Amino acid sequence: MTIDGAIEHPHAAKRLRDALANTPLATRAISLVLDASLAEGAHVISAKGDVIEVRGGPFSGVIYGVEELIERIATDHDLSALSKAPITGAPGMAYRSFWTWDHSTNWELSQIGHQEIGVFNPYQKPPGGFLADYEKLVDFCSRNRVGGIIIYGFLRNSHGGIEAAQQLCRYANERGVRIIPGIAIGAYGGVYWEGDHRYNLSTWLKENPQHAAKMTKDVGFQIADLAFRLNFPHSDYTMSACPSAPETMDWMEEAVSWLAETFEIGGINIESGDYGVCDCDRCRARRDNDEEAARRDDAHGDSWSHTDMAINFPRLYAAAKAKRPDLWIYCEMQWDNLLDPVATSAQSTLPQGALYQHTANRSYWKRLRSELDPNYVATLPTQPNVLRCQFASQWNGDNRTERYAFNGRDFADMASRGKQLGMQGLTVWGEASDYSATVELSYLAFARFTWNPELRWDDFVATELAPRLGGDHAADRFLAIAAELDASATLPADRLAALQNEALTAATASADAIARRWLTLAEQIARRVYMGR
């Protein structure tokens, strides 16, 4: 096999060699071509005489084209369809990302130190655990056309600091996946989450204590669909800086420039911090000058300030774009407020081209999907707009977690309905490994429906789930069992026993990945049997 473009696209070339080695295409010539006229991720596969050409848009298009080529070979071994017409693909939602914290991202399951929830957690895995987890997550994203991974805790001395972060960026870029560090304005550790570094917030505030935020309430926040308030101890992790101090924003701008220059990142997720606001005289006076802003900030209690974000985000956006113009820069619009005007006078000055991310808990998404008007979205001062799913994760439920539930229908719904409403992207939690079938198939739904929001659920089940679960009937039964488990915190013992027996029977009748998927479902049931639920 000869591959023209292998030097420019080494990972795509390796995938082709590995996948086509024992197929009729092993002797064909293949050309990999970057085409800047195509949208990011878009691709065209065509036959040019005896040569198969994979032409792809910027950053990920060639990778996605190669992955589609590999998929097609499974059913069309000599790609005879190419003689009739090219194969084309393009993302229906441009911005498709997983949201993660480093400490609770568990994709390498053989290592110690796993955590399942938290925001101010120490990193408890071995130093190499960061790369071990995220390289596996990158591999999944690359093969399933997920565009980026947002990482809070991107920089920690305890998991390799600068060198490990640079290595992850190189690994991801080669595979067409954007690494997107998460930061907050004067909160969440600054740019360097943990370590003795000039751009670590704790380090800077210890040297400049006069710029610390004046917090009059305890550190913490309440999520609408979580049954309890989360409170956090005061520590280096929870320190905040005053956003009205010019020195704070000078330091933040310098840090963001360093981040974009030092690492081959694909974006930055920027928020204002959500665990408290500064109540110093300058901050209160600034907010009180805008009656509407003050009213909206007060409505969200003591957790965050929309005006702090609106005033300071443009400066950081400009600093990052000056270093890397193609970055995806998410601007967090916070939770459950899209239907109501939120500090509109301040937000009207936000820059066009940032990705304005509106987070929804489950109860609020039910409102959005029925009440939100596409014309309203089109006329928002912030453009473009994307959704973030705060549910279908550990951050919801009545003392239960949806982290390992089957969330595929929710992801499909948010993608399809979100696209109809004028949203151009979707972000969901991606911390749990795809080892568990309910998680794996949920992620697959997220990937497929954000790529093609017009996809029908029945077609998805038939083409994607049935082959992975042992056939149409097996897929229907898997989904039915998962739905029954997710719908009730408690089931009768005899019902759990019957479901467990069915899952084990399906596992023993299968092999390899299909057996593993049924076994992970059986294990979920066995855990509930053991706990008497």
Short mmCIF file of C-alpha atoms in Angstrom, two decimals:
data_model
loop_
_atom_site.label_atom_id
_atom_site.label_comp_id
_atom_site.label_asym_id
_atom_site.label_seq_id
_atom_site.Cartn_x
_atom_site.Cartn_y
_atom_site.Cartn_z
CA MET A 1 0.00 0.00 0.00
CA THR A 2 1.27 3.44 -0.91
CA ILE A 3 -0.07 6.46 0.95
CA ASP A 4 0.59 9.93 -0.39
CA GLY A 5 0.34 12.44 2.45
CA ALA A 6 1.48 10.00 5.14
CA ILE A 7 4.10 12.42 6.45
CA GLU A 8 1.55 15.19 6.95
CA HIS A 9 -1.05 12.79 8.38
CA PRO A 10 0.89 10.08 10.25
CA HIS A 11 -1.96 8.82 12.42
CA ALA A 12 -4.37 8.57 9.50
CA ALA A 13 -1.75 6.63 7.54
CA LYS A 14 -1.16 4.23 10.42
CA ARG A 15 -4.90 3.62 10.82
CA LEU A 16 -5.13 2.78 7.12
CA ARG A 17 -2.20 0.39 7.18
CA ASP A 18 -3.51 -1.41 10.26
CA ALA A 19 -7.10 -1.64 9.03
CA LEU A 20 -6.51 -2.46 5.36
CA ALA A 21 -3.62 -4.88 5.64
CA ASN A 22 -5.71 -7.98 4.89
CA THR A 23 -8.35 -6.46 2.63
CA PRO A 24 -8.64 -6.09 -1.17
CA LEU A 25 -7.49 -2.49 -0.72
CA ALA A 26 -4.08 -3.49 0.64
CA THR A 27 -2.48 -2.92 -2.75
CA ARG A 28 -4.35 0.28 -3.66
CA ALA A 29 -2.74 3.70 -3.65
CA ILE A 30 -4.34 6.19 -1.27
CA SER A 31 -3.94 9.97 -1.21
CA LEU A 32 -4.56 12.07 1.90
CA VAL A 33 -5.26 15.73 1.08
CA LEU A 34 -5.99 18.71 3.33
CA ASP A 35 -8.60 20.96 1.72
CA ALA A 36 -9.05 24.34 3.43
CA SER A 37 -12.18 25.03 1.37
CA LEU A 38 -14.06 22.35 3.32
CA ALA A 39 -15.55 22.92 6.76
CA GLU A 40 -13.63 21.61 9.76
CA GLY A 41 -14.22 17.86 9.97
CA ALA A 42 -15.84 17.60 6.53
CA HIS A 43 -14.45 15.06 4.09
CA VAL A 44 -14.81 13.64 0.58
CA ILE A 45 -13.71 10.11 -0.37
CA SER A 46 -13.43 9.55 -4.12
CA ALA A 47 -11.79 7.33 -6.73
CA LYS A 48 -9.26 9.09 -8.94
CA GLY A 49 -8.43 6.35 -11.40
CA ASP A 50 -6.63 3.68 -9.38
CA VAL A 51 -6.08 6.04 -6.46
CA ILE A 52 -8.48 6.45 -3.53
CA GLU A 53 -8.41 10.08 -2.43
CA VAL A 54 -9.42 11.18 1.08
CA ARG A 55 -9.85 14.93 1.06
CA GLY A 56 -10.55 16.57 4.41
CA GLY A 57 -11.26 19.97 5.91
CA PRO A 58 -8.99 21.65 8.47
CA PHE A 59 -7.75 19.94 11.60
CA SER A 60 -9.85 16.76 11.62
CA GLY A 61 -11.30 16.23 8.14
CA VAL A 62 -8.66 13.78 6.88
CA ILE A 63 -8.86 11.75 10.09
CA TYR A 64 -12.66 11.57 9.89
CA GLY A 65 -12.50 10.62 6.24
CA VAL A 66 -10.09 7.79 6.98
CA GLU A 67 -12.29 6.52 9.80
CA GLU A 68 -15.31 6.53 7.48
CA LEU A 69 -13.29 4.71 4.84
CA ILE A 70 -12.41 2.02 7.37
CA GLU A 71 -16.06 1.70 8.42
CA ARG A 72 -17.23 1.37 4.79
CA ILE A 73 -14.78 -1.42 4.06
CA ALA A 74 -16.56 -3.62 6.61
CA THR A 75 -19.62 -3.83 4.32
CA ASP A 76 -18.21 -2.85 0.91
CA HIS A 77 -14.91 -4.73 0.83
CA ASP A 78 -13.59 -3.31 -2.44
CA LEU A 79 -15.39 0.04 -2.14
CA SER A 80 -17.26 -0.54 -5.38
CA ALA A 81 -19.65 2.27 -4.36
CA LEU A 82 -16.89 4.77 -5.06
CA SER A 83 -17.16 4.09 -8.77
CA LYS A 84 -20.69 5.51 -8.68
CA ALA A 85 -20.26 8.59 -6.50
CA PRO A 86 -17.93 10.07 -3.89
CA ILE A 87 -18.62 9.49 -0.21
CA THR A 88 -19.08 12.76 1.66
CA GLY A 89 -19.57 13.76 5.27
CA ALA A 90 -19.78 16.95 7.32
CA PRO A 91 -20.75 17.71 10.94
CA GLY A 92 -24.34 18.83 11.51
CA MET A 93 -23.23 20.50 14.75
CA ALA A 94 -19.89 22.22 14.37
CA TYR A 95 -18.89 22.11 18.05
CA ARG A 96 -18.95 18.71 19.76
CA SER A 97 -17.05 18.39 23.03
CA PHE A 98 -16.66 16.28 26.16
CA TRP A 99 -16.40 18.10 29.50
CA THR A 100 -14.04 16.63 32.11
CA TRP A 101 -12.18 17.14 35.37
CA ASP A 102 -8.76 15.48 35.45
CA HIS A 103 -9.21 13.76 38.81
CA SER A 104 -12.50 12.02 37.92
CA THR A 105 -11.73 11.09 34.32
CA ASN A 106 -11.31 7.31 34.48
CA TRP A 107 -10.54 5.77 31.09
CA GLU A 108 -7.49 3.69 32.13
CA LEU A 109 -9.21 1.32 34.52
CA SER A 110 -6.20 -0.68 35.70
CA GLN A 111 -4.67 2.14 37.77
CA ILE A 112 -5.40 3.19 41.33
CA GLY A 113 -6.79 6.53 42.48
CA HIS A 114 -10.16 6.65 40.74
CA GLN A 115 -12.61 9.32 41.89
CA GLU A 116 -16.22 9.75 40.78
CA ILE A 117 -17.20 13.30 41.74
CA GLY A 118 -15.76 16.60 42.93
CA VAL A 119 -14.33 19.90 41.76
CA PHE A 120 -11.57 20.76 44.23
CA ASN A 121 -10.06 17.29 44.49
CA PRO A 122 -6.39 16.41 44.76
CA TYR A 123 -5.04 14.16 42.01
CA GLN A 124 -4.63 10.67 43.49
CA LYS A 125 -3.50 8.57 40.53
CA PRO A 126 0.13 7.82 39.61
CA PRO A 127 1.85 10.68 37.74
CA GLY A 128 1.41 8.88 34.41
CA GLY A 129 -2.30 8.43 34.98
CA PHE A 130 -3.23 11.73 33.34
CA LEU A 131 -1.82 10.73 29.96
CA ALA A 132 -3.04 7.14 30.33
CA ASP A 133 -6.64 8.32 30.84
CA TYR A 134 -6.75 11.10 28.31
CA GLU A 135 -4.97 9.29 25.48
CA LYS A 136 -7.69 6.62 25.63
CA LEU A 137 -10.35 9.33 25.62
CA VAL A 138 -8.65 11.01 22.65
CA ASP A 139 -8.67 7.70 20.78
CA PHE A 140 -12.42 7.37 21.29
CA CYS A 141 -13.03 10.94 20.15
CA SER A 142 -10.86 10.52 17.06
CA ARG A 143 -12.64 7.37 15.91
CA ASN A 144 -16.11 8.74 16.64
CA ARG A 145 -15.77 12.32 15.40
CA VAL A 146 -16.00 14.13 18.74
CA GLY A 147 -14.24 17.42 18.16
CA GLY A 148 -12.77 18.38 21.51
CA ILE A 149 -12.13 17.58 25.17
CA ILE A 150 -12.52 20.29 27.81
CA ILE A 151 -10.14 19.62 30.72
CA TYR A 152 -10.30 21.30 34.11
CA GLY A 153 -7.04 20.48 35.85
CA PHE A 154 -5.11 20.56 32.56
CA LEU A 155 -1.95 21.70 34.37
CA ARG A 156 -0.92 20.05 37.63
CA ASN A 157 2.58 19.33 38.86
CA SER A 158 1.32 16.02 40.27
CA HIS A 159 0.49 14.58 36.86
CA GLY A 160 3.37 15.85 34.80
CA GLY A 161 2.85 19.61 34.58
CA ILE A 162 3.94 21.35 31.41
CA GLU A 163 5.62 18.36 29.74
CA ALA A 164 2.64 16.01 30.11
CA ALA A 165 0.20 18.69 28.91
CA GLN A 166 2.34 19.38 25.85
CA GLN A 167 2.56 15.66 25.10
CA LEU A 168 -1.21 15.27 25.33
CA CYS A 169 -1.75 18.17 22.91
CA ARG A 170 0.62 16.63 20.37
CA TYR A 171 -1.08 13.24 20.70
CA ALA A 172 -4.55 14.75 20.28
CA ASN A 173 -3.68 17.06 17.39
CA GLU A 174 -2.26 14.16 15.41
CA ARG A 175 -5.63 12.44 15.85
CA GLY A 176 -7.83 15.44 15.04
CA VAL A 177 -9.03 16.14 18.59
CA ARG A 178 -8.89 19.57 20.19
CA ILE A 179 -7.58 19.81 23.75
CA ILE A 180 -9.46 22.64 25.49
CA PRO A 181 -8.17 23.66 28.95
CA GLY A 182 -10.86 24.93 31.33
CA ILE A 183 -10.09 28.09 33.28
CA ALA A 184 -11.98 30.68 35.31
CA ILE A 185 -11.49 34.42 35.70
CA GLY A 186 -9.79 34.76 39.07
CA ALA A 187 -11.02 31.34 40.23
CA TYR A 188 -10.44 27.58 39.84
CA GLY A 189 -6.70 27.92 40.15
CA GLY A 190 -6.24 30.34 37.27
CA VAL A 191 -4.47 28.89 34.22
CA TYR A 192 -2.16 26.52 36.13
CA TRP A 193 -4.57 24.54 38.29
CA GLU A 194 -2.14 23.18 40.89
CA GLY A 195 1.55 23.75 41.50
CA ASP A 196 4.13 26.34 42.45
CA HIS A 197 3.91 28.30 39.21
CA ARG A 198 3.57 31.99 38.43
CA TYR A 199 0.22 31.41 36.73
CA ASN A 200 -1.24 29.36 39.57
CA LEU A 201 -3.84 31.45 41.39
CA SER A 202 -2.90 30.35 44.91
CA THR A 203 0.77 31.09 44.27
CA TRP A 204 -0.05 34.53 42.87
CA LEU A 205 -2.45 35.48 45.67
CA LYS A 206 0.02 34.47 48.37
CA GLU A 207 2.42 36.92 46.77
CA ASN A 208 -0.34 39.51 46.20
CA PRO A 209 -2.85 39.05 49.03
CA GLN A 210 -4.29 42.53 48.51
CA HIS A 211 -6.00 41.26 45.34
CA ALA A 212 -7.86 38.36 46.98
CA ALA A 213 -11.65 38.37 46.61
CA LYS A 214 -13.69 39.39 49.64
CA MET A 215 -16.02 36.42 50.04
CA THR A 216 -18.82 37.00 52.55
CA LYS A 217 -20.56 33.63 52.02
CA ASP A 218 -19.28 30.08 52.38
CA VAL A 219 -17.66 28.55 49.30
CA GLY A 220 -20.11 26.32 47.44
CA PHE A 221 -23.03 26.12 45.07
CA GLN A 222 -26.43 24.52 44.54
CA ILE A 223 -27.35 22.73 41.32
CA ALA A 224 -31.09 22.73 40.64
CA ASP A 225 -31.38 18.98 40.08
CA LEU A 226 -28.96 17.85 42.79
CA ALA A 227 -30.71 17.09 46.06
CA PHE A 228 -28.13 18.78 48.27
CA ARG A 229 -25.94 21.88 48.35
CA LEU A 230 -22.26 21.35 47.69
CA ASN A 231 -20.04 23.11 50.22
CA PHE A 232 -16.27 23.19 50.01
CA PRO A 233 -13.58 23.75 52.65
CA HIS A 234 -11.41 26.81 52.37
CA SER A 235 -8.10 25.80 50.81
CA ASP A 236 -5.63 26.75 48.11
CA TYR A 237 -8.05 25.23 45.60
CA THR A 238 -10.94 27.56 46.53
CA MET A 239 -9.08 30.86 46.55
CA SER A 240 -10.49 33.62 44.33
CA ALA A 241 -9.15 36.94 43.08
CA CYS A 242 -11.02 40.22 42.85
CA PRO A 243 -12.16 40.69 39.22
CA SER A 244 -12.32 44.48 39.64
CA ALA A 245 -8.62 44.77 40.47
CA PRO A 246 -6.74 45.81 37.30
CA GLU A 247 -3.80 43.72 38.48
CA THR A 248 -5.95 40.57 38.45
CA MET A 249 -6.93 41.01 34.84
CA ASP A 250 -3.38 41.99 33.81
CA TRP A 251 -2.20 38.73 35.34
CA MET A 252 -5.03 36.69 33.77
CA GLU A 253 -4.38 38.14 30.32
CA GLU A 254 -0.68 37.38 30.59
CA ALA A 255 -1.45 33.83 31.76
CA VAL A 256 -3.89 33.15 28.90
CA SER A 257 -1.33 34.40 26.37
CA TRP A 258 1.26 32.06 27.89
CA LEU A 259 -1.20 29.14 27.76
CA ALA A 260 -1.99 29.67 24.08
CA GLU A 261 1.66 30.16 23.19
CA THR A 262 3.17 27.31 25.24
CA PHE A 263 0.72 24.53 24.33
CA GLU A 264 -0.73 23.41 21.00
CA ILE A 265 -4.22 23.66 22.44
CA GLY A 266 -7.38 23.57 20.37
CA GLY A 267 -9.37 25.95 22.52
CA ILE A 268 -10.07 27.34 25.99
CA ASN A 269 -13.21 27.07 28.11
CA ILE A 270 -13.54 30.31 30.11
CA GLU A 271 -15.96 30.91 32.96
CA SER A 272 -16.29 33.38 35.82
CA GLY A 273 -16.15 30.80 38.60
CA ASP A 274 -19.32 29.48 40.16
CA TYR A 275 -18.59 29.06 43.89
CA GLY A 276 -18.79 32.66 45.08
CA VAL A 277 -18.46 36.30 44.07
CA CYS A 278 -16.28 39.09 45.38
CA ASP A 279 -18.15 41.50 47.64
CA CYS A 280 -15.50 44.19 47.92
CA ASP A 281 -16.54 47.82 47.58
CA ARG A 282 -15.29 48.10 43.99
CA CYS A 283 -17.16 44.99 42.81
CA ARG A 284 -20.39 45.97 44.53
CA ALA A 285 -20.24 49.52 43.19
CA ARG A 286 -19.56 48.29 39.65
CA ARG A 287 -22.48 45.87 39.71
CA ASP A 288 -24.83 48.37 41.35
CA ASN A 289 -24.18 50.85 38.52
CA ASP A 290 -26.14 48.53 36.24
CA GLU A 291 -29.55 47.99 37.80
CA GLU A 292 -30.44 45.10 35.48
CA ALA A 293 -27.09 43.40 36.01
CA ALA A 294 -27.37 43.72 39.76
CA ARG A 295 -30.87 42.23 39.70
CA ARG A 296 -29.77 39.26 37.59
CA ASP A 297 -26.62 38.63 39.63
CA ASP A 298 -28.60 38.74 42.86
CA ALA A 299 -31.13 36.30 41.41
CA HIS A 300 -28.38 33.70 41.22
CA GLY A 301 -27.44 34.23 44.83
CA ASP A 302 -23.80 34.13 45.81
CA SER A 303 -22.43 31.70 43.21
CA TRP A 304 -21.48 33.74 40.13
CA SER A 305 -21.72 37.10 38.39
CA HIS A 306 -22.76 37.48 34.75
CA THR A 307 -21.40 41.00 34.62
CA ASP A 308 -17.96 39.95 35.87
CA MET A 309 -17.84 37.57 32.93
CA ALA A 310 -19.21 40.02 30.37
CA ILE A 311 -16.73 42.72 31.33
CA ASN A 312 -13.60 40.57 31.51
CA PHE A 313 -14.09 37.82 28.92
CA PRO A 314 -13.40 39.96 25.81
CA ARG A 315 -9.89 40.76 27.01
CA LEU A 316 -8.99 37.11 27.52
CA TYR A 317 -10.64 36.11 24.23
CA ALA A 318 -8.52 38.64 22.35
CA ALA A 319 -5.32 37.53 24.09
CA ALA A 320 -5.89 33.87 23.16
CA LYS A 321 -6.94 34.58 19.59
CA ALA A 322 -3.86 36.74 19.06
CA LYS A 323 -1.72 33.63 19.65
CA ARG A 324 -3.91 30.98 17.96
CA PRO A 325 -6.67 32.40 15.72
CA ASP A 326 -8.39 29.05 15.13
CA LEU A 327 -9.10 28.28 18.80
CA TRP A 328 -12.56 27.19 19.96
CA ILE A 329 -13.06 29.59 22.88
CA TYR A 330 -16.08 28.71 24.96
CA CYS A 331 -17.70 31.43 27.08
CA GLU A 332 -19.74 29.98 29.93
CA MET A 333 -23.16 31.63 30.20
CA GLN A 334 -23.86 29.63 33.38
CA TRP A 335 -26.87 27.52 34.27
CA ASP A 336 -30.57 27.52 33.52
CA ASN A 337 -31.05 31.09 32.32
CA LEU A 338 -31.34 31.04 28.53
CA LEU A 339 -35.08 31.80 28.51
CA ASP A 340 -34.60 34.99 30.54
CA PRO A 341 -32.62 38.15 29.70
CA VAL A 342 -29.34 37.96 31.61
CA ALA A 343 -27.26 41.15 31.95
CA THR A 344 -28.06 41.88 28.31
CA SER A 345 -26.57 45.38 28.27
CA ALA A 346 -23.18 44.05 29.34
CA GLN A 347 -23.35 40.92 27.20
CA SER A 348 -24.15 42.90 24.06
CA THR A 349 -20.47 43.84 23.97
CA LEU A 350 -19.21 40.24 23.98
CA PRO A 351 -17.19 39.34 20.86
CA GLN A 352 -18.74 37.54 17.91
CA GLY A 353 -17.10 34.20 17.23
CA ALA A 354 -16.71 32.91 20.77
CA LEU A 355 -18.80 29.81 21.54
CA TYR A 356 -21.47 30.93 24.00
CA GLN A 357 -22.25 27.88 26.09
CA HIS A 358 -25.64 27.62 27.83
CA THR A 359 -25.77 24.94 30.51
CA ALA A 360 -29.00 23.13 31.29
CA ASN A 361 -30.00 20.81 34.10
CA ARG A 362 -32.60 18.17 33.28
CA SER A 363 -35.62 20.12 34.51
CA TYR A 364 -34.52 23.21 32.58
CA TRP A 365 -33.86 21.28 29.37
CA LYS A 366 -37.49 20.14 29.48
CA ARG A 367 -38.45 23.81 29.40
CA LEU A 368 -35.94 24.74 26.71
CA ARG A 369 -36.97 22.05 24.25
CA SER A 370 -40.59 23.24 24.34
CA GLU A 371 -40.36 26.98 25.13
CA LEU A 372 -37.20 28.18 23.38
CA ASP A 373 -37.86 30.00 20.09
CA PRO A 374 -35.25 29.60 17.30
CA ASN A 375 -35.85 33.24 16.35
CA TYR A 376 -34.90 34.26 19.88
CA VAL A 377 -31.66 32.27 19.62
CA ALA A 378 -30.90 33.86 16.24
CA THR A 379 -31.25 37.36 17.69
CA LEU A 380 -29.16 36.85 20.83
CA PRO A 381 -26.25 39.31 21.05
CA THR A 382 -23.97 36.33 21.62
CA GLN A 383 -23.24 34.26 18.49
CA PRO A 384 -22.78 31.35 17.93
CA ASN A 385 -24.51 29.48 20.76
CA VAL A 386 -24.05 25.94 22.04
CA LEU A 387 -25.67 23.78 24.72
CA ARG A 388 -24.02 22.00 27.63
CA CYS A 389 -25.72 19.05 29.31
CA GLN A 390 -25.18 19.29 33.07
CA PHE A 391 -27.30 16.19 33.73
CA ALA A 392 -26.65 12.60 32.56
CA SER A 393 -23.66 12.70 34.90
CA GLN A 394 -22.75 12.55 38.58
CA TRP A 395 -24.10 16.09 39.06
CA ASN A 396 -27.77 15.26 39.32
CA GLY A 397 -30.26 12.92 40.90
CA ASP A 398 -31.79 12.23 44.28
CA ASN A 399 -28.67 10.72 45.85
CA ARG A 400 -28.22 8.56 42.75
CA THR A 401 -25.92 9.21 39.84
CA GLU A 402 -26.65 9.08 36.12
CA ARG A 403 -22.93 8.78 35.40
CA TYR A 404 -23.32 5.08 34.45
CA ALA A 405 -26.94 5.20 33.24
CA PHE A 406 -27.94 4.86 29.62
CA ASN A 407 -28.10 8.51 28.58
CA GLY A 408 -28.18 8.00 24.83
CA ARG A 409 -31.75 9.19 24.33
CA ASP A 410 -31.04 12.40 26.25
CA PHE A 411 -27.94 13.11 24.18
CA ALA A 412 -29.78 12.36 20.95
CA ASP A 413 -32.64 14.63 21.97
CA MET A 414 -30.38 17.53 22.94
CA ALA A 415 -28.52 17.27 19.64
CA SER A 416 -31.56 16.93 17.39
CA ARG A 417 -33.80 19.42 19.18
CA GLY A 418 -30.89 21.74 19.91
CA LYS A 419 -30.06 21.94 16.20
CA GLN A 420 -33.70 22.76 15.41
CA LEU A 421 -33.55 25.57 17.97
CA GLY A 422 -30.49 27.11 16.34
CA MET A 423 -27.77 25.72 18.58
CA GLN A 424 -24.50 24.97 16.83
CA GLY A 425 -22.95 22.56 19.32
CA LEU A 426 -23.36 20.33 22.34
CA THR A 427 -21.08 19.52 25.26
CA VAL A 428 -21.66 16.53 27.56
CA TRP A 429 -19.72 14.92 30.40
CA GLY A 430 -17.15 12.40 29.19
CA GLU A 431 -15.28 11.30 32.30
CA ALA A 432 -16.45 7.68 32.66
CA SER A 433 -14.77 5.00 30.57
CA ASP A 434 -16.54 3.43 27.61
CA TYR A 435 -15.87 0.02 29.19
CA SER A 436 -19.42 0.04 30.62
CA ALA A 437 -21.81 -0.56 27.76
CA THR A 438 -24.42 1.92 28.98
CA VAL A 439 -21.74 4.63 28.93
CA GLU A 440 -20.19 3.51 25.64
CA LEU A 441 -23.51 3.46 23.79
CA SER A 442 -24.53 6.81 25.31
CA TYR A 443 -21.33 8.38 24.01
CA LEU A 444 -21.97 6.77 20.64
CA ALA A 445 -25.41 8.41 20.52
CA PHE A 446 -23.82 11.76 21.39
CA ALA A 447 -21.26 11.35 18.60
CA ARG A 448 -23.70 10.19 15.94
CA PHE A 449 -26.51 12.66 16.63
CA THR A 450 -24.24 15.70 16.89
CA TRP A 451 -22.69 14.64 13.58
CA ASN A 452 -26.15 14.12 12.04
CA PRO A 453 -28.92 15.76 14.10
CA GLU A 454 -31.50 14.52 11.58
CA LEU A 455 -30.68 10.89 12.35
CA ARG A 456 -33.73 8.85 13.41
CA TRP A 457 -33.52 6.92 16.68
CA ASP A 458 -34.71 3.66 15.12
CA ASP A 459 -32.06 3.93 12.42
CA PHE A 460 -29.39 4.56 15.05
CA VAL A 461 -30.47 1.47 16.98
CA ALA A 462 -30.49 -0.67 13.83
CA THR A 463 -27.18 0.48 12.37
CA GLU A 464 -25.12 1.23 15.48
CA LEU A 465 -26.49 -0.61 18.51
CA ALA A 466 -27.77 -3.87 17.01
CA PRO A 467 -24.37 -4.92 15.60
CA ARG A 468 -22.75 -4.13 18.95
CA LEU A 469 -25.28 -6.07 21.04
CA GLY A 470 -25.99 -9.19 18.98
CA GLY A 471 -28.85 -8.21 16.70
CA ASP A 472 -32.07 -6.22 16.57
CA HIS A 473 -33.88 -8.14 19.30
CA ALA A 474 -30.82 -8.08 21.56
CA ALA A 475 -30.54 -4.31 21.14
CA ASP A 476 -34.20 -3.83 22.00
CA ARG A 477 -33.84 -5.96 25.13
CA PHE A 478 -30.64 -4.20 26.24
CA LEU A 479 -32.31 -0.81 25.96
CA ALA A 480 -35.42 -2.04 27.75
CA ILE A 481 -33.42 -3.49 30.65
CA ALA A 482 -31.29 -0.36 30.97
CA ALA A 483 -34.41 1.83 30.93
CA GLU A 484 -36.06 -0.26 33.64
CA LEU A 485 -32.98 -0.02 35.85
CA ASP A 486 -32.65 3.73 35.33
CA ALA A 487 -36.33 4.43 35.96
CA SER A 488 -36.43 3.11 39.51
CA ALA A 489 -34.03 3.33 42.42
CA THR A 490 -35.47 0.10 43.78
CA LEU A 491 -36.78 -3.03 42.07
CA PRO A 492 -38.11 -6.27 43.62
CA ALA A 493 -35.47 -8.92 44.20
CA ASP A 494 -37.15 -11.41 41.87
CA ARG A 495 -37.27 -8.83 39.09
CA LEU A 496 -33.58 -8.01 39.48
CA ALA A 497 -32.78 -11.72 39.43
CA ALA A 498 -34.71 -12.18 36.18
CA LEU A 499 -32.97 -9.22 34.53
CA GLN A 500 -29.57 -10.43 35.68
CA ASN A 501 -30.21 -13.91 34.32
CA GLU A 502 -31.26 -12.46 30.95
CA ALA A 503 -28.12 -10.32 30.72
CA LEU A 504 -25.85 -13.23 31.68
CA THR A 505 -27.53 -15.51 29.15
CA ALA A 506 -26.93 -12.95 26.40
CA ALA A 507 -23.31 -12.59 27.48
CA THR A 508 -22.60 -16.33 27.44
CA ALA A 509 -24.19 -16.63 24.01
CA SER A 510 -21.83 -13.99 22.63
CA ALA A 511 -18.11 -13.33 22.39
CA ASP A 512 -15.58 -10.53 22.61
CA ALA A 513 -17.01 -6.99 22.73
CA ILE A 514 -20.64 -8.09 22.57
CA ALA A 515 -20.14 -10.35 25.61
CA ARG A 516 -18.37 -7.55 27.46
CA ARG A 517 -21.28 -5.18 26.91
CA TRP A 518 -23.82 -7.62 28.32
CA LEU A 519 -21.51 -8.52 31.21
CA THR A 520 -21.20 -4.88 32.25
CA LEU A 521 -24.99 -4.61 32.27
CA ALA A 522 -25.22 -7.80 34.33
CA GLU A 523 -22.66 -6.36 36.76
CA GLN A 524 -24.77 -3.25 37.27
CA ILE A 525 -27.70 -5.47 38.15
CA ALA A 526 -25.56 -7.68 40.40
CA ARG A 527 -24.45 -4.62 42.36
CA ARG A 528 -28.06 -3.67 43.00
CA VAL A 529 -28.89 -7.23 44.03
CA TYR A 530 -25.99 -7.18 46.48
CA MET A 531 -27.08 -3.82 47.91
CA GLY A 532 -30.68 -5.04 48.25
CA ARG A 533 -32.05 -2.60 45.65
#
